[in-house]
Coordinates of C-alpha atoms and ligand atoms in Angstrom, one line a residue:
M290 CA 21.5 -14.5 -3.4
S291 CA 23.2 -11.3 -3.0
G292 CA 23.3 -8.1 -0.8
I293 CA 20.2 -7.6 1.4
Q294 CA 18.5 -10.7 0.1
S295 CA 21.1 -12.9 1.7
S296 CA 19.7 -11.8 5.1
L297 CA 16.0 -11.5 4.1
G298 CA 15.8 -14.7 2.1
P299 CA 14.0 -15.4 -1.2
V300 CA 10.4 -14.6 -0.2
T301 CA 10.1 -11.2 1.4
S302 CA 7.0 -9.2 2.2
V303 CA 6.6 -5.5 3.0
I304 CA 3.5 -4.7 5.2
G305 CA 2.2 -1.4 6.4
A306 CA 2.0 -1.3 10.2
Q307 CA -0.1 1.8 10.8
W308 CA -2.9 3.4 8.7
G309 CA -1.2 3.3 5.3
D310 CA 1.2 5.7 3.5
E311 CA 4.1 4.6 5.7
G312 CA 6.5 4.5 2.8
K313 CA 6.0 0.9 1.5
G314 CA 6.6 1.9 -2.0
K315 CA 10.1 3.2 -1.3
I316 CA 11.4 0.1 0.4
V317 CA 9.9 -2.1 -2.2
D318 CA 11.6 0.0 -4.9
I319 CA 14.9 -0.4 -3.1
L320 CA 14.6 -4.1 -2.5
A321 CA 13.2 -4.8 -6.0
S322 CA 16.7 -4.6 -7.5
E323 CA 17.5 -7.9 -5.7
Y324 CA 14.3 -9.8 -6.4
D325 CA 13.1 -11.6 -9.6
V326 CA 9.3 -11.2 -9.1
I327 CA 7.5 -8.3 -7.5
A328 CA 3.9 -8.9 -6.5
R329 CA 0.9 -6.9 -5.4
A330 CA -1.6 -9.1 -3.5
C331 CA -4.7 -7.2 -2.4
G332 CA -6.6 -3.9 -2.5
G333 CA -6.8 -1.8 -5.6
A334 CA -6.3 1.8 -6.8
N335 CA -7.1 3.0 -3.3
A336 CA -3.3 2.5 -2.7
G337 CA -0.9 5.3 -3.7
H338 CA 2.7 4.3 -3.5
T339 CA 5.2 7.0 -4.1
I340 CA 8.8 6.6 -5.0
V341 CA 11.4 9.3 -5.9
V342 CA 14.2 8.3 -8.2
E343 CA 16.8 10.8 -9.3
G344 CA 14.5 13.6 -8.1
E345 CA 11.6 12.4 -10.2
K346 CA 8.4 11.3 -8.4
H347 CA 6.4 8.3 -9.5
V348 CA 3.1 7.3 -7.9
F349 CA 1.7 3.8 -8.4
H350 CA -1.9 2.8 -7.6
L351 CA -2.0 -0.7 -9.1
M352 CA 1.5 -1.5 -10.4
P353 CA 4.0 -2.8 -7.9
S354 CA 6.5 -0.1 -6.9
G355 CA 9.4 -2.3 -8.1
C356 CA 8.3 -2.0 -11.7
L357 CA 10.8 0.8 -12.5
H358 CA 13.5 -1.9 -12.4
E359 CA 13.5 -3.2 -16.0
G360 CA 13.3 -6.9 -16.5
K361 CA 11.7 -7.7 -13.2
Q362 CA 8.6 -9.8 -13.4
I363 CA 5.4 -8.1 -12.1
V364 CA 2.4 -9.9 -10.7
L365 CA -1.0 -8.6 -9.9
G366 CA -2.5 -11.3 -7.7
S367 CA -5.9 -12.8 -7.3
G368 CA -6.8 -10.7 -4.2
L369 CA -6.7 -7.5 -6.2
V370 CA -9.6 -5.5 -7.5
I371 CA -8.6 -3.8 -10.7
H372 CA -10.0 -0.7 -12.3
L373 CA -9.0 -1.2 -15.9
P374 CA -8.7 2.4 -17.1
T375 CA -6.5 3.2 -14.1
L376 CA -4.3 0.3 -14.9
M377 CA -4.2 1.3 -18.6
K378 CA -3.2 4.8 -17.7
E379 CA -0.4 3.6 -15.3
I380 CA 1.0 1.3 -18.0
E381 CA 0.9 4.2 -20.5
T382 CA 2.7 6.6 -18.2
L383 CA 5.4 4.0 -17.6
E384 CA 5.7 3.4 -21.3
G385 CA 6.0 7.1 -21.8
H386 CA 9.1 7.0 -19.5
G387 CA 10.5 4.3 -21.8
I388 CA 9.8 1.5 -19.4
S389 CA 8.3 -1.6 -21.0
I390 CA 5.7 -3.4 -18.9
L391 CA 3.6 -5.6 -21.2
D392 CA 6.3 -8.2 -21.7
R393 CA 6.7 -8.9 -18.0
L394 CA 3.2 -8.2 -16.5
H395 CA 1.2 -11.2 -15.1
I396 CA -2.3 -10.5 -14.0
S397 CA -4.3 -13.1 -12.1
N398 CA -7.3 -14.5 -14.0
A399 CA -9.1 -14.5 -10.6
A400 CA -8.6 -10.8 -9.8
H401 CA -11.8 -8.9 -9.8
I402 CA -12.7 -6.0 -12.1
V403 CA -13.7 -2.6 -10.6
F404 CA -16.2 -1.0 -12.9
D405 CA -16.8 2.8 -13.0
Y406 CA -20.2 2.2 -11.4
H407 CA -18.5 0.7 -8.4
K408 CA -16.9 4.1 -7.8
E409 CA -20.2 5.8 -8.1
V410 CA -21.7 3.3 -5.7
D411 CA -18.8 3.9 -3.3
G412 CA -19.7 7.6 -3.3
A413 CA -23.4 6.9 -2.8
L414 CA -22.7 4.5 0.1
E415 CA -20.5 7.2 1.7
E416 CA -23.3 9.7 1.4
S417 CA -25.8 7.4 2.9
R418 CA -23.8 6.6 6.0
P419 CA -24.6 8.5 9.3
Q420 CA -20.8 8.6 9.8
P421 CA -18.8 8.4 6.5
I422 CA -15.6 6.3 6.4
G423 CA -13.8 8.7 4.2
T424 CA -13.1 6.1 1.5
T425 CA -10.9 6.9 -1.4
K426 CA -14.0 6.5 -3.6
R427 CA -12.1 4.1 -5.9
G428 CA -14.9 1.6 -5.8
I429 CA -13.0 -0.8 -3.6
G430 CA -15.7 -1.6 -1.0
P431 CA -18.4 -2.2 -3.7
A432 CA -16.1 -4.4 -5.8
Y433 CA -15.3 -6.6 -2.8
M434 CA -19.1 -6.6 -2.0
D435 CA -19.7 -8.1 -5.5
K436 CA -16.8 -10.5 -4.9
A437 CA -18.2 -11.8 -1.6
A438 CA -21.7 -11.9 -3.1
R439 CA -20.3 -14.0 -5.9
T440 CA -21.6 -11.6 -8.5
G441 CA -18.2 -10.1 -9.3
V442 CA -16.5 -10.2 -12.8
R443 CA -13.1 -11.7 -12.8
M444 CA -10.2 -10.9 -15.1
E445 CA -10.6 -14.3 -16.8
R446 CA -13.8 -13.0 -18.5
L447 CA -12.2 -10.0 -20.1
G448 CA -12.4 -11.5 -23.6
K449 CA -16.0 -12.6 -23.3
D450 CA -19.1 -10.8 -24.3
L451 CA -20.2 -9.1 -21.1
S452 CA -22.9 -6.9 -22.7
K453 CA -25.9 -8.9 -21.4
E454 CA -24.4 -9.2 -18.0
M455 CA -23.7 -5.5 -17.7
Q456 CA -27.2 -4.7 -19.0
S457 CA -28.7 -6.9 -16.4
R458 CA -27.0 -4.8 -13.6
V459 CA -28.4 -1.5 -14.8
S460 CA -31.8 -1.6 -13.1
S461 CA -30.7 -3.2 -9.8
I462 CA -27.9 -0.7 -9.3
K463 CA -30.2 2.2 -10.1
K464 CA -32.9 0.8 -7.7
I465 CA -30.6 0.1 -4.8
Y466 CA -28.1 3.0 -5.0
G467 CA -29.6 5.5 -7.4
V468 CA -26.6 5.1 -9.6
D469 CA -26.6 4.9 -13.4
V470 CA -24.5 2.3 -15.1
D471 CA -23.0 3.6 -18.3
V472 CA -23.0 0.2 -20.1
E473 CA -21.4 1.6 -23.2
T474 CA -18.4 3.1 -21.4
E475 CA -17.9 0.0 -19.2
L476 CA -17.9 -2.3 -22.3
K477 CA -15.5 0.1 -24.1
N478 CA -13.1 0.0 -21.1
I479 CA -13.2 -3.8 -21.1
A480 CA -12.6 -4.0 -24.9
E481 CA -9.6 -1.6 -24.7
A482 CA -8.1 -3.5 -21.8
Q483 CA -8.6 -6.8 -23.5
E484 CA -6.7 -5.6 -26.5
K485 CA -3.8 -4.2 -24.4
I486 CA -3.4 -6.6 -21.5
G487 CA -5.5 -9.6 -22.5
H488 CA -2.3 -11.6 -23.1
C489 CA -1.0 -10.9 -19.5
I490 CA -3.9 -12.6 -17.8
I491 CA -2.8 -16.0 -16.5
D492 CA -3.0 -18.4 -13.6
T493 CA -0.6 -16.4 -11.3
V494 CA -0.8 -19.1 -8.6
A495 CA 0.8 -21.6 -11.0
Y496 CA 3.2 -18.9 -12.2
L497 CA 4.4 -18.1 -8.6
S498 CA 4.6 -21.7 -7.7
E499 CA 6.8 -22.4 -10.8
A500 CA 8.9 -19.3 -9.9
R501 CA 9.6 -20.7 -6.4
T502 CA 10.4 -24.2 -7.6
T503 CA 12.9 -22.8 -10.1
G504 CA 14.7 -20.8 -7.5
K505 CA 13.3 -17.3 -8.3
S506 CA 13.0 -14.8 -5.5
I507 CA 9.7 -13.0 -4.7
L508 CA 9.1 -9.6 -3.2
I509 CA 5.5 -9.1 -1.9
E510 CA 4.3 -5.5 -1.8
G511 CA 1.5 -5.0 0.8
A512 CA -1.0 -2.3 0.3
Q513 CA -2.9 -0.3 2.9
A514 CA -1.9 -1.4 6.4
V515 CA -2.7 -3.5 9.4
L516 CA -5.0 -0.9 11.1
L517 CA -7.0 -0.7 7.9
D518 CA -7.5 -4.5 7.8
I519 CA -11.1 -5.7 7.5
D520 CA -10.7 -8.1 10.4
H521 CA -7.9 -6.6 12.6
G522 CA -8.2 -2.9 11.9
T523 CA -10.2 -0.1 13.4
Y524 CA -13.5 -1.3 12.0
P525 CA -15.7 0.1 10.5
F526 CA -13.0 2.7 9.5
V527 CA -11.1 0.2 7.5
T528 CA -10.7 -0.9 3.9
S529 CA -12.5 -4.0 2.5
S530 CA -9.5 -6.3 2.2
S531 CA -7.1 -8.3 4.3
T532 CA -4.0 -6.2 4.6
T533 CA -1.8 -8.4 6.8
L534 CA 0.9 -10.7 5.6
A535 CA -1.6 -13.6 5.9
G536 CA -3.9 -11.6 3.6
A537 CA -1.2 -11.0 1.1
L538 CA -0.3 -14.7 1.0
Q539 CA -4.0 -15.5 0.5
G540 CA -4.3 -12.9 -2.2
L541 CA -1.3 -14.3 -4.1
G542 CA -2.1 -18.0 -3.3
L543 CA 1.4 -18.5 -1.8
P544 CA 1.9 -21.1 0.9
P545 CA 2.5 -19.3 4.3
M546 CA 5.5 -21.4 5.1
C547 CA 7.4 -20.0 2.1
V548 CA 7.9 -16.6 3.6
T549 CA 11.4 -15.9 4.7
S550 CA 11.0 -12.3 6.0
C551 CA 8.4 -9.7 6.7
I552 CA 9.2 -6.0 7.0
G553 CA 6.8 -3.9 9.0
V554 CA 6.8 -0.4 7.7
A555 CA 6.1 2.4 10.2
K556 CA 6.5 6.1 10.1
A557 CA 8.6 7.5 12.9
Y558 CA 5.4 9.3 13.8
C559 CA 1.9 8.5 12.5
T560 CA -0.7 9.6 10.0
R561 CA -4.2 8.7 9.0
V562 CA -6.3 9.8 6.0
G563 CA -10.0 9.3 6.4
E564 CA -12.1 9.0 9.5
G565 CA -11.8 6.9 12.6
V566 CA -10.0 6.7 16.0
F567 CA -6.5 8.2 16.2
D568 CA -5.3 8.1 19.8
T569 CA -2.0 10.0 19.3
E570 CA -3.3 12.6 16.9
A571 CA -1.3 15.8 17.3
E572 CA -2.9 19.0 18.5
G573 CA -2.3 22.6 17.7
G574 CA 0.8 23.6 15.7
A575 CA 2.3 20.1 15.7
Q576 CA -0.5 18.7 13.5
E577 CA 0.3 21.2 10.8
R578 CA 4.1 21.1 11.3
L579 CA 4.2 17.3 10.8
R580 CA 2.0 17.6 7.8
E581 CA 4.1 20.3 6.1
R582 CA 7.5 18.7 6.9
G583 CA 6.3 15.3 5.9
G584 CA 4.4 16.4 2.8
E585 CA 1.4 14.6 4.3
Y586 CA -1.2 14.8 1.6
G587 CA -2.8 11.7 0.2
S588 CA -1.1 10.2 -2.9
T589 CA -4.4 9.0 -4.2
T590 CA -6.9 11.7 -3.2
G591 CA -4.7 14.7 -2.3
R592 CA -6.5 14.9 1.0
P593 CA -4.5 16.4 3.9
R594 CA -3.5 13.5 6.1
R595 CA -4.2 13.7 9.9
T596 CA -0.9 13.6 11.7
G597 CA 0.3 12.6 15.1
W598 CA 2.8 10.7 17.2
L599 CA 4.1 7.2 17.1
N600 CA 2.0 4.6 18.9
I601 CA 4.2 1.7 19.9
D602 CA 1.3 -0.2 21.4
Q603 CA -0.2 -0.3 17.9
L604 CA 3.1 -1.5 16.4
N605 CA 3.0 -4.3 18.9
I606 CA -0.5 -5.2 17.8
A607 CA 0.6 -5.0 14.2
N608 CA 3.5 -7.3 15.0
A609 CA 1.2 -9.7 16.8
T610 CA -0.8 -10.3 13.6
N611 CA 2.2 -10.3 11.2
G612 CA 5.3 -11.5 13.0
F613 CA 7.7 -8.9 11.6
T614 CA 11.3 -9.9 11.2
H615 CA 12.3 -6.2 10.7
W616 CA 11.0 -2.8 11.0
N617 CA 11.5 -0.1 8.4
V618 CA 11.1 3.1 10.3
T619 CA 10.5 5.8 7.7
K620 CA 10.6 9.6 7.6
L621 CA 12.8 10.0 10.7
D622 CA 14.0 13.3 9.1
V623 CA 10.5 14.7 9.5
L624 CA 11.1 14.8 13.3
D625 CA 14.4 16.7 13.0
E626 CA 13.0 20.0 14.3
E627 CA 11.1 18.6 17.3
E628 CA 12.2 19.6 20.8
V629 CA 10.5 16.6 22.4
I630 CA 8.8 13.7 20.7
P631 CA 5.7 12.2 22.3
V632 CA 5.3 8.4 21.9
M633 CA 2.5 6.2 23.1
I634 CA 3.9 3.3 25.2
N635 CA 1.8 1.0 27.3
G636 CA -1.2 3.4 27.1
K637 CA 0.8 6.4 28.2
L638 CA 2.1 9.3 26.1
E639 CA 5.8 9.6 27.0
E640 CA 8.0 12.4 25.8
L641 CA 11.3 11.3 24.3
A642 CA 14.1 13.6 23.6
G643 CA 14.3 15.2 20.1
W644 CA 17.6 15.7 18.4
K645 CA 17.1 19.1 16.8
S646 CA 19.6 18.5 14.0
N647 CA 19.6 17.3 10.5
T648 CA 19.2 13.6 9.7
A649 CA 18.0 14.1 6.1
G650 CA 20.0 11.9 3.7
I651 CA 22.0 10.2 6.4
T652 CA 22.8 6.6 5.3
S653 CA 24.6 5.2 8.3
F654 CA 23.2 4.5 11.7
D655 CA 26.4 5.7 13.5
K656 CA 26.0 9.2 11.9
L657 CA 22.6 9.7 13.4
P658 CA 22.5 12.1 16.4
E659 CA 22.5 10.3 19.7
S660 CA 18.8 11.0 20.5
A661 CA 17.8 9.7 17.1
Q662 CA 19.7 6.5 17.7
A663 CA 18.0 6.2 21.2
Y664 CA 14.6 6.7 19.5
I665 CA 15.2 3.8 17.2
K666 CA 16.6 1.6 20.0
R667 CA 13.5 2.4 22.1
I668 CA 11.3 1.1 19.3
E669 CA 13.4 -2.1 19.2
A670 CA 13.3 -2.5 23.0
E671 CA 9.5 -2.0 23.2
T672 CA 8.7 -4.3 20.2
G673 CA 11.4 -6.9 20.3
V674 CA 11.8 -6.4 16.5
S675 CA 15.0 -5.0 15.1
V676 CA 14.9 -1.9 12.9
G677 CA 16.6 -3.1 9.7
F678 CA 15.9 0.0 7.7
I679 CA 15.5 3.7 8.5
G680 CA 14.2 6.2 6.0
T681 CA 15.9 9.7 6.1
G682 CA 14.3 11.2 3.0
P683 CA 12.0 10.4 0.0
G684 CA 14.9 9.5 -2.4
R685 CA 15.9 6.0 -3.2
E686 CA 19.3 6.6 -1.7
E687 CA 18.0 8.1 1.5
M688 CA 17.9 4.9 3.6
I689 CA 20.0 3.5 6.4
T690 CA 20.3 -0.3 6.1
R691 CA 21.2 -2.3 9.2
T692 CA 20.4 -5.9 8.2
Ligands
GDP124 P1 3.0 4.0 0.8 O1 1.5 4.1 0.4 O2 3.2 3.3 2.1 O3 3.9 3.6 -0.3 O4 3.4 5.5 1.2 P2 3.1 6.9 0.3 O5 3.9 6.9 -0.9 O6 1.6 7.0 0.2 O7 3.5 8.0 1.3 C1 4.8 8.1 1.8 C2 5.4 9.4 1.4 O8 6.6 9.7 2.1 C3 5.8 9.5 -0.1 O9 5.6 10.8 -0.5 C4 7.3 9.2 0.0 O10 8.0 9.8 -1.1 C5 7.7 9.8 1.3 N1 8.8 9.1 2.0 C6 9.1 7.8 2.1 N2 10.1 7.6 2.9 C7 10.5 8.8 3.4 C8 11.5 9.2 4.3 O11 12.2 8.4 4.9 N3 11.6 10.6 4.5 C9 10.8 11.5 3.9 N4 11.0 12.8 4.2 N5 9.8 11.1 3.0 C10 9.7 9.8 2.8
IMO125 P1 -1.6 2.8 0.8 O1 -1.3 1.4 0.1 C1 -3.9 5.3 3.4 C2 -8.2 4.3 3.8 C3 -9.1 5.4 3.2 C4 -10.3 5.2 4.2 C5 -10.3 3.7 4.3 C6 -11.3 3.0 3.4 O2 -1.2 3.9 -0.1 O3 -1.0 2.8 2.1 P2 -11.3 2.5 0.8 O4 -11.2 3.4 -0.4 O5 -10.2 1.5 0.8 O6 -12.6 1.9 0.9 O7 -11.1 3.5 2.1 O8 -9.0 3.2 4.1 N1 -7.2 3.9 2.8 C7 -5.9 4.2 2.8 N2 -5.2 5.1 3.6 N3 -3.2 4.6 2.5 C8 -3.9 3.7 1.7 O9 -3.2 2.8 0.9 C9 -5.2 3.5 1.8 N4 -6.2 2.7 1.2 C10 -7.3 2.9 1.8 O10 -8.6 6.7 3.4 O11 -10.0 5.8 5.4
MG126 MG1 0.1 5.5 0.1

């Protein structure tokens, strides 16, 4: 063990504590240098995890954010739903940057395939709802519908002849959703994927178990976030998977007792993309100001994110379902210009003092202005969880570490 891992332990998880886009990718990228295996557990290409390294921006939808660190083993677990062309494109982009992936990528044979028609069905379902959810239209809900109905196609069948099976779906999908299945394209996508990543498909449960027993460390990258969880989130305005630590462990087939730390990631304010309740949504100029300062546009869909203030009551709910050992409070720098900062505590919107000075790029807690330190300490006091990491900019270096 070395560095941060000596305090986090060998099995660390990173979980979004709000409505997604908290900055999970960045902390995963930072921690990844110290872990042997980086694993995505659930969800699919609805995720958009952005990291900025040496001024260059990388956005990952399926690949774990730690994959820029050469030599680290990468796992896509059983709980994922994988759109093959998206995965192929991501691998090619990385290879274009000179980063090899195929010699260290391990994809669960039990992960489900998202077909193009799932995306079309996602759109059709949205149109048919009296109140749309505002999904990413990446086919996530329909793929999980097939999984739950036990009609899904798992990665283990990539090399098999799926033509009859695809053909058999054409009429029912057309009848129920009015969507055409382009069988030829679906089969072509499968064949191309088989050729490129067929050798990466394995029993990842056995792989992770072996990794643990041989002393390897594992970093779990959560996707989406607690308030988007299918059970514990703001239903029905949620995603279709389990986004908590428990969900991640289920998705990877890891025994719950093996986890040594769980970092809850929360913005110093709050955003939401898509529809649904947002108690602390900002009004007037603040909504736009936070969006512009924070660059709050969806990494996956480019939609403007709704912006608002930190809701500590929600952080407490998120902590109740995850048991965080640390917070990573991200994007503190986005609040630098605020005179006062509203925060929801015990059902009331309280105004905390702003600091009106620059925190961007600060890497030590002592160097933060007093009011910024007080802001962080208030989060600790109200949640009982220590803030181990504070983001002060998008770059890999722009992080205060206090573990
Ligand atoms: P994720 O889905 O949780 O990984 O988060 P996203 O990547 O969707 O959104 C987070 C955005 O904030 C990305 O554009 C990051 O580059 C950026 N970001 C992360 N941490 C910080 C921070 O501390 N300060 C600022 N200004 N930007 C950050
Ligand atoms: P990361 O991992 C933010 C939201 C969508 C929509 C709802 C359902 O980057 O934090 P879905 O396509 O999953 O059926 O959409 O969930 N959503 C996210 N919002 N970040 C994400 O992922 C999200 N993944 C899904 O906007 O409101
Ligand atoms: Mg995101």
